[in-house]
Amino acid sequence: MLSRRRIYSAPTMIKRHLASFHESVVSISSNDDIILSTAQFPFKTSLSLSPLIAYWEKKEKNDPSCNVMRVRELAALLRDTPDLVGAIQDMALLDKYTATIDILMEDIFPSALWENDLKAAVVPFHFDSFYATPKLEQLQLLKGNNFTEKLNLDLKTLLFRLTLSAYTLILEKFYNANFHVDEPFIFTVKDKFTELPRYYKLSIDLKFMEVKAKGPLKELSPQEINFLINRYNDLDLWMEKLPPENFEFTGFAIYDFTEVTNEETISALRYELLDRASVSTQEGFESLQQKLRVLFGLPGIRLGFVSCPALREFDTSYTRKIWNGLVLRQECDLQLPDLKGSIYEPVLKEGHTIVVEDLQVFPNLSKTDRQLLERGLRNLIIAPLQYERKIIGLMELASPIPGELNALSTIRLKEILPLFALAMNRGLEELRSSIQNIIKEKFTAIHPVVEWRFTQAAVNLLERMETMHSPEIEPIVFRDIYPLYGMSDIRGSAIERNKAIQGDLLEQLVLAKEVILAVKDHLPLSILDELVFKIDKFSQSITHELGSGDESLILDFLRTEIEALFDHFLHKNPTASHAIQAYRSAVNNPYQVVYNKRRAYEESIFMLNETISSFLEREEEKSQATFPHYFEKYRTDGLEYNIYVGASLLQSGDFQPLYLKNMRLWQLMLTCEIARRIHQLRPSLKLPLEITQLILVHSAPISIRFRQDEKKFDVDGANNIRYEIIKKRIDKAVVRGTEERLTQPGKIAVVYSQQKEKDEYLRYIEFLQAEGYVDQDIEHLELEEMQGVQGLKALRINVNVKGGLRHNIDAGDELLNIAKNASLN
């Protein structure tokens, strides 16, 4: 079937023999600046069938298997038709000699492939097809004048590629330089049934086309050729060096089309999914949906994707930020329990891809399934989106027509699922990053147990910021939670610190006195006697008591009145060098003072605190596995900690009183273990310090609020303030009627205010006695009133620091397991 059409095009994927002088491959970017002044194709072109005969005659000579009689028959047929010999200017002649052209093209367009091939013979560098297969004519790829639209190119770019392709042939034939344009042309046409775009890739065979030089060739050196190739985008320069009027293209080209709809669509999806807006905006979502319709060839299917990094996060606003599902959308009222028994359950829980041919025939539909049917969706494919072997969401394809999507559709779906999973993960990472930035700015470090609530607050803030509402963070309050407070204090730490300072100062004063005495006999100055007197006076003063300003006063005296004279003393009396060197060696440290006893004190304090802290952290981390709770600790001269348990702290809200009892028993056992470990540590301390331990019982639930200004939790409400006051003053409590401190080394004080609290802890103590943790004696004490605190009582027990236990946690027994096995009801 013959047809006429004229528009410029650039050859791609040209099949030809390559020369050996120079080879370059260029991929044209849309960002390259094109320099091309002409508005039309600058070379002369003509249609001719003569290259066809020349090709066969050449093959007759070089190919022994060639059908010689057939070649001669074709050549004779062409020569017997003078109108078809040479350049054909009048396209009407092609219609006149249709039968002849059919015969000439028989070997290029085999009969066996005639009905299915997408093939055409065209005028060189034009879209004038004079011979085409029926299927190509039906698709109308080479019909009309909208080729820039079909190729998604502007006319200037199209002319540029055409002209550049012509020059590649000139360089190859006349200058032995191979220069390829690696930019295939993709034609887009709409399917006449679905109205969806289909993509076809063009390959061009130029063996029936030749380029001729008109007149003498202009000589170009290798350097000049490389210069042109490196400036391939400046075709005005090329036309100056190689004027187009010096060349002519004659013959015809074979256009061969291959459908690449799947490849192009997947490539477009891959590129589009790199853009964060593709999964976070409605416009991006609709573009993805359209591409999937093209990929599956179904104009009515609908896309959905839903983030779900973990089932426990399913109902959080954080997860729903990337919900664009068929029914699972940000504004929907569906919760995780609504998915039980639905078609989504096996996808999220087991990671299966499911195909539903017709949802309407399913019995016992869930709430979620019914909502799908209400939207007219009967045929579905639901697949998990997995990243690093974890389900982070799901993807949905749905159709109103039963059976339109089937098991074969999942084969194509598998190609694109990793792309959507990657985009989903990137979206979640960006959301996490935004949330973490808010958390760091507003809250600093957050305990993992309550991180969900801070994440929720950050997501809510992001949503308010998007809608231009107030960017104030919402209050973070946890109500009806139970506190557990514990303290391990180093007994007499302030006194021991003063003793260490006192001892170091006395040692430094003695060393200073030895320096003065060493020079006094050789340097008889009365002022030296006065310095000795002053040193003795300071020593006597701090021996009895170290005042608040004594340390700075003495050090100032030593530096200005003693150390300042050392160089002079050495000059006048070198024999004093030994005493001076002893002094300087003693203060050779970052503090420039004698620091021996203080170092022993600080190292002992550090070892005590580190032993308590590391053991507490280790056991606390294990206890989180039994029941998640909030934990925080503070270091002073000892260590204090708060534990909060309760339903409001947990995203699941799952809490039973048994967990609170278990935590209280665990805390008491933990306190006993700390006492035993410190007793074992004391012999290795440079300063044998002791610790005292206290537990405060508070059975009434309280509320805590995160304080933005202080970046920490504090009790909330006037009714809960008393608990905080008790915590701050309880370490100074004394037994009523005596001056004895409640907290004593080797003992644990359990402070309470209600009889039911006493009864509960007596049960725990009885269990600890059976385990061997504490002695049989229990002291029942009342405490003196303190400012703002009345009516407190205490149980005081002796820790068995030497005897054996029924269990050994260092040998593998766990405090948690021991506590869980106790009868707490």
Coordinates of C-alpha atoms in Angstrom, one line a residue, residues 34-366:
I34 CA 21.4 23.4 20.1
I35 CA 23.0 25.8 17.6
L36 CA 21.1 25.4 14.3
S37 CA 20.1 28.4 12.2
T38 CA 18.3 26.7 9.3
A39 CA 14.5 26.1 9.5
Q40 CA 14.5 23.1 7.1
F41 CA 16.6 20.1 6.3
P42 CA 19.7 21.6 4.6
F43 CA 20.7 18.6 2.4
K44 CA 19.3 17.6 -1.0
T45 CA 17.5 14.3 -0.9
S46 CA 15.9 12.2 -3.6
L47 CA 14.1 8.9 -3.8
S48 CA 15.7 6.2 -6.0
L49 CA 15.3 2.5 -6.4
S50 CA 18.7 2.1 -8.1
P51 CA 20.5 1.4 -4.8
L52 CA 18.3 -1.6 -4.4
I53 CA 19.6 -3.2 -7.6
A54 CA 23.1 -2.1 -6.8
Y55 CA 22.8 -3.9 -3.5
W56 CA 21.6 -7.2 -5.0
E57 CA 24.3 -7.0 -7.8
K58 CA 27.0 -6.6 -5.1
K59 CA 25.6 -9.5 -3.2
E60 CA 25.6 -11.6 -6.4
K61 CA 29.4 -11.1 -6.6
N62 CA 30.2 -11.6 -2.9
D63 CA 27.7 -14.1 -1.6
P64 CA 27.8 -17.6 -3.2
S65 CA 24.4 -18.5 -1.8
C66 CA 22.8 -15.6 -3.6
N67 CA 20.0 -16.5 -6.1
V68 CA 21.7 -15.1 -9.2
M69 CA 18.7 -15.6 -11.5
R70 CA 16.4 -13.7 -9.0
V71 CA 18.8 -10.8 -8.9
R72 CA 19.1 -10.6 -12.7
E73 CA 15.3 -10.8 -12.9
L74 CA 14.8 -7.8 -10.6
A75 CA 17.5 -5.8 -12.3
A76 CA 15.8 -6.4 -15.7
L77 CA 12.4 -5.5 -14.3
L78 CA 13.7 -2.2 -13.1
R79 CA 15.6 -1.3 -16.3
D80 CA 12.4 -2.2 -18.3
T81 CA 10.6 0.5 -16.3
P82 CA 12.4 3.8 -17.2
D83 CA 10.2 5.9 -15.0
L84 CA 11.6 4.1 -11.9
V85 CA 15.3 4.4 -13.0
G86 CA 17.3 7.2 -11.4
A87 CA 15.8 9.9 -9.1
I88 CA 12.0 9.8 -8.8
Q89 CA 10.6 13.3 -8.6
D90 CA 7.0 12.6 -9.2
M91 CA 5.5 10.5 -6.4
A92 CA 2.4 9.7 -8.6
L93 CA 4.6 7.3 -10.5
L94 CA 4.7 5.0 -7.5
D95 CA 0.9 4.5 -7.6
K96 CA 1.2 3.8 -11.4
Y97 CA 3.8 1.0 -10.9
T98 CA 2.4 -0.6 -7.7
A99 CA 2.8 -4.2 -9.1
T100 CA 6.4 -3.6 -10.1
I101 CA 7.3 -2.1 -6.7
D102 CA 5.7 -5.1 -5.0
I103 CA 8.0 -7.4 -6.9
L104 CA 11.1 -5.3 -6.1
M105 CA 10.3 -5.1 -2.4
E106 CA 9.4 -8.8 -2.1
D107 CA 12.7 -9.8 -0.6
I108 CA 12.8 -6.8 1.8
F109 CA 9.2 -7.3 3.0
P110 CA 8.9 -11.2 3.2
S111 CA 5.4 -12.5 2.6
A112 CA 5.5 -14.6 5.7
L113 CA 6.0 -11.5 7.9
W114 CA 3.9 -9.1 5.8
E115 CA 0.8 -9.1 8.1
N116 CA 2.7 -8.7 11.4
D117 CA 5.7 -6.5 10.7
L118 CA 5.7 -2.8 11.4
K119 CA 7.9 -1.8 8.4
A120 CA 8.1 0.9 5.7
A121 CA 10.3 2.2 2.9
V122 CA 10.7 6.0 3.1
V123 CA 12.4 8.8 1.3
P124 CA 15.9 9.6 2.8
F125 CA 15.6 11.7 5.9
H126 CA 11.9 12.3 5.4
F127 CA 8.8 10.6 6.5
D128 CA 7.5 10.0 3.0
S129 CA 6.6 6.4 3.0
F130 CA 6.1 4.9 -0.4
Y131 CA 5.7 1.3 0.8
A132 CA 4.4 0.0 4.1
T133 CA 3.0 -3.1 5.8
P134 CA -0.7 -3.1 6.6
K135 CA -0.2 -3.1 10.3
L136 CA 2.0 0.0 10.2
E137 CA -0.6 1.7 8.0
Q138 CA -3.3 0.7 10.6
L139 CA -1.3 2.2 13.4
Q140 CA -0.8 5.4 11.4
L141 CA 2.6 6.0 12.8
L142 CA 3.7 7.7 9.6
K143 CA 0.5 9.5 8.9
G144 CA -0.4 13.1 9.4
N145 CA 1.9 16.1 10.1
N146 CA 2.1 15.9 14.0
F147 CA 5.4 14.1 14.2
T148 CA 6.8 16.5 16.7
E149 CA 3.9 15.5 19.0
K150 CA 4.3 11.8 18.3
L151 CA 8.0 12.1 19.1
N152 CA 7.6 14.5 22.0
L153 CA 10.1 16.8 20.4
D154 CA 10.1 20.4 19.2
L155 CA 10.8 21.0 15.5
K156 CA 14.2 22.5 16.1
T157 CA 15.4 19.4 18.0
L158 CA 14.0 17.2 15.2
L159 CA 15.8 19.1 12.5
F160 CA 19.0 19.0 14.6
R161 CA 18.9 15.2 15.0
L162 CA 18.2 14.8 11.3
T163 CA 21.0 17.1 10.2
L164 CA 23.5 15.5 12.7
S165 CA 22.6 12.0 11.5
A166 CA 23.3 13.1 7.9
Y167 CA 26.7 14.3 8.9
T168 CA 27.5 11.0 10.7
L169 CA 27.1 9.3 7.3
I170 CA 29.3 11.9 5.6
L171 CA 32.1 11.5 8.1
E172 CA 31.9 7.7 7.8
K173 CA 32.0 7.5 4.1
F174 CA 34.4 10.3 3.1
Y175 CA 36.5 10.8 6.3
N176 CA 36.6 7.3 7.7
A177 CA 35.3 8.6 11.1
N178 CA 32.6 6.7 13.0
F179 CA 30.4 9.0 15.0
H180 CA 27.1 7.6 16.4
V181 CA 24.1 9.4 17.8
D182 CA 22.8 7.2 20.7
E183 CA 19.3 8.6 21.0
P184 CA 16.6 6.2 19.7
F185 CA 13.3 7.8 18.5
I186 CA 10.2 6.7 20.4
F187 CA 6.8 7.2 18.6
T188 CA 3.7 7.6 20.7
V189 CA 0.2 6.9 19.4
K190 CA -3.1 6.3 21.1
D191 CA -4.6 2.9 21.1
K192 CA -7.9 3.2 19.2
F193 CA -9.7 0.9 21.6
T194 CA -8.4 1.9 25.0
E195 CA -7.3 5.5 24.2
L196 CA -4.1 4.7 26.1
P197 CA -0.7 5.7 24.7
R198 CA 1.4 3.0 23.0
Y199 CA 5.1 3.4 22.4
Y200 CA 7.1 2.2 19.4
K201 CA 10.9 2.4 18.9
L202 CA 12.3 3.1 15.5
S203 CA 15.3 1.4 13.9
I204 CA 16.5 2.5 10.5
D205 CA 18.3 0.4 7.9
L206 CA 20.3 2.6 5.4
K207 CA 21.8 0.0 3.2
F208 CA 19.6 1.1 0.3
M209 CA 20.7 4.8 0.7
E210 CA 23.9 6.4 -0.4
V211 CA 25.5 9.8 0.0
K212 CA 27.2 11.5 -3.0
A213 CA 29.7 14.3 -3.0
K214 CA 29.0 17.1 -5.5
G215 CA 32.4 18.3 -6.6
P216 CA 35.8 18.0 -4.9
L217 CA 35.8 17.1 -1.2
K218 CA 37.1 19.5 1.4
E219 CA 40.1 18.0 3.2
L220 CA 39.8 17.8 7.0
S221 CA 42.6 16.7 9.3
P222 CA 42.0 14.3 12.2
Q223 CA 42.3 17.3 14.6
E224 CA 39.6 19.2 12.7
I225 CA 37.3 16.2 12.7
N226 CA 37.7 15.8 16.5
F227 CA 37.1 19.5 16.9
L228 CA 33.7 19.1 15.1
I229 CA 32.7 16.0 17.1
N230 CA 33.4 17.7 20.4
R231 CA 31.1 20.5 19.3
Y232 CA 28.4 18.3 17.9
N233 CA 25.7 20.6 19.2
D234 CA 26.9 23.5 17.0
L235 CA 25.7 22.5 13.6
D236 CA 26.2 26.0 12.2
L237 CA 29.9 25.3 12.6
W238 CA 29.5 21.9 10.8
M239 CA 27.7 23.5 7.9
E240 CA 30.5 26.1 7.7
K241 CA 33.2 23.4 7.5
L242 CA 31.1 20.9 5.4
P243 CA 28.5 22.9 3.4
P244 CA 25.3 20.9 2.8
E245 CA 25.1 21.9 -0.8
N246 CA 28.3 19.8 -1.5
F247 CA 26.4 16.5 -0.7
E248 CA 23.3 14.7 -1.8
F249 CA 21.4 11.7 -0.3
T250 CA 19.6 9.3 -2.7
G251 CA 17.9 6.0 -2.4
F252 CA 15.5 5.0 0.4
A253 CA 15.5 3.9 4.0
I254 CA 13.8 1.0 5.7
Y255 CA 11.9 2.0 8.9
D256 CA 11.4 -0.9 11.3
F257 CA 9.2 -0.3 14.4
T258 CA 9.2 -2.3 17.6
E259 CA 6.6 -1.9 20.3
V260 CA 8.3 -0.9 23.6
T261 CA 5.3 0.2 25.6
N262 CA 6.3 -2.0 28.6
E263 CA 9.9 -0.9 28.6
E264 CA 9.1 2.8 28.2
T265 CA 6.4 2.8 30.8
I266 CA 8.6 1.0 33.4
S267 CA 11.4 3.4 32.6
A268 CA 9.1 6.4 33.0
L269 CA 7.8 4.9 36.3
R270 CA 11.4 4.4 37.5
Y271 CA 12.2 8.0 36.7
E272 CA 9.0 9.4 38.2
L273 CA 9.3 7.4 41.4
L274 CA 12.7 9.1 42.0
D275 CA 10.7 12.3 42.6
R276 CA 9.4 12.5 46.2
A277 CA 6.3 14.3 44.9
S278 CA 5.2 11.1 43.1
V279 CA 4.0 9.5 46.4
S280 CA 3.2 12.5 48.4
T281 CA 1.1 14.7 46.0
Q282 CA -2.2 14.0 44.3
E283 CA -0.8 15.1 41.0
G284 CA 2.1 12.6 41.3
F285 CA -0.3 9.9 42.3
E286 CA -2.5 10.4 39.3
S287 CA 0.5 10.4 37.0
L288 CA 1.6 7.0 38.4
Q289 CA -1.9 5.6 38.1
Q290 CA -2.1 6.6 34.4
K291 CA 1.2 4.9 33.7
L292 CA 0.0 1.7 35.3
R293 CA -3.1 1.8 33.1
V294 CA -0.7 2.0 30.1
L295 CA 1.5 -0.8 31.4
F296 CA -1.5 -3.2 31.9
G297 CA -3.5 -1.8 28.9
L298 CA -6.5 -1.3 31.1
P299 CA -7.9 2.2 31.1
G300 CA -10.3 1.6 34.0
I301 CA -8.0 0.2 36.7
R302 CA -7.3 2.2 39.9
L303 CA -4.1 2.4 41.9
G304 CA -3.6 2.6 45.6
F305 CA -0.6 2.4 47.9
V306 CA -0.5 2.5 51.7
S307 CA 2.5 2.9 54.0
C308 CA 2.7 0.5 57.0
P309 CA 6.2 0.2 58.4
A310 CA 4.9 -1.9 61.3
L311 CA 1.5 -3.3 62.3
R312 CA 1.8 -1.6 65.7
E313 CA 2.0 1.7 63.8
F314 CA -1.0 1.0 61.6
D315 CA -3.4 3.3 63.5
T316 CA -0.9 6.2 63.9
S317 CA -1.1 9.5 62.1
Y318 CA 2.6 9.0 61.2
T319 CA 1.9 6.0 59.1
R320 CA -1.2 7.5 57.5
K321 CA 0.7 10.4 56.1
I322 CA 1.4 8.3 53.0
W323 CA -2.0 6.7 52.7
N324 CA -3.5 7.0 49.2
G325 CA -5.2 3.7 49.1
L326 CA -8.5 2.5 47.6
V327 CA -10.2 2.7 51.0
L328 CA -7.3 3.1 53.3
R329 CA -6.9 6.9 53.2
Q330 CA -5.7 9.5 55.6
E331 CA -9.3 10.6 56.4
C332 CA -10.8 7.1 56.7
D333 CA -12.1 5.6 60.0
L334 CA -10.7 2.1 59.5
Q335 CA -8.5 0.7 62.3
L336 CA -6.3 -2.4 62.4
P337 CA -9.0 -4.6 63.9
D338 CA -11.2 -3.8 60.8
L339 CA -8.7 -5.7 58.6
K340 CA -9.2 -8.9 60.4
G341 CA -10.8 -11.4 58.0
S342 CA -10.4 -9.0 55.1
I343 CA -8.5 -9.5 51.9
Y344 CA -5.8 -7.2 53.3
E345 CA -5.0 -9.5 56.3
P346 CA -2.8 -12.1 54.5
V347 CA -0.9 -9.3 52.7
L348 CA 0.1 -7.4 55.8
K349 CA 0.6 -10.3 58.2
E350 CA 2.1 -13.0 55.9
G351 CA 3.5 -10.9 53.0
H352 CA 1.4 -12.7 50.3
T353 CA 0.2 -11.2 47.0
I354 CA -3.4 -11.9 46.5
V355 CA -5.6 -11.8 43.4
V356 CA -9.4 -11.4 43.9
E357 CA -11.3 -12.2 40.7
D358 CA -14.6 -11.0 42.0
L359 CA -15.0 -9.7 45.6
Q360 CA -18.8 -9.7 45.3
V361 CA -19.0 -13.5 45.5
F362 CA -17.0 -13.7 48.7
P363 CA -19.0 -14.7 51.8
N364 CA -18.7 -13.0 55.2
L365 CA -17.3 -9.8 53.9
S366 CA -15.4 -7.6 56.5

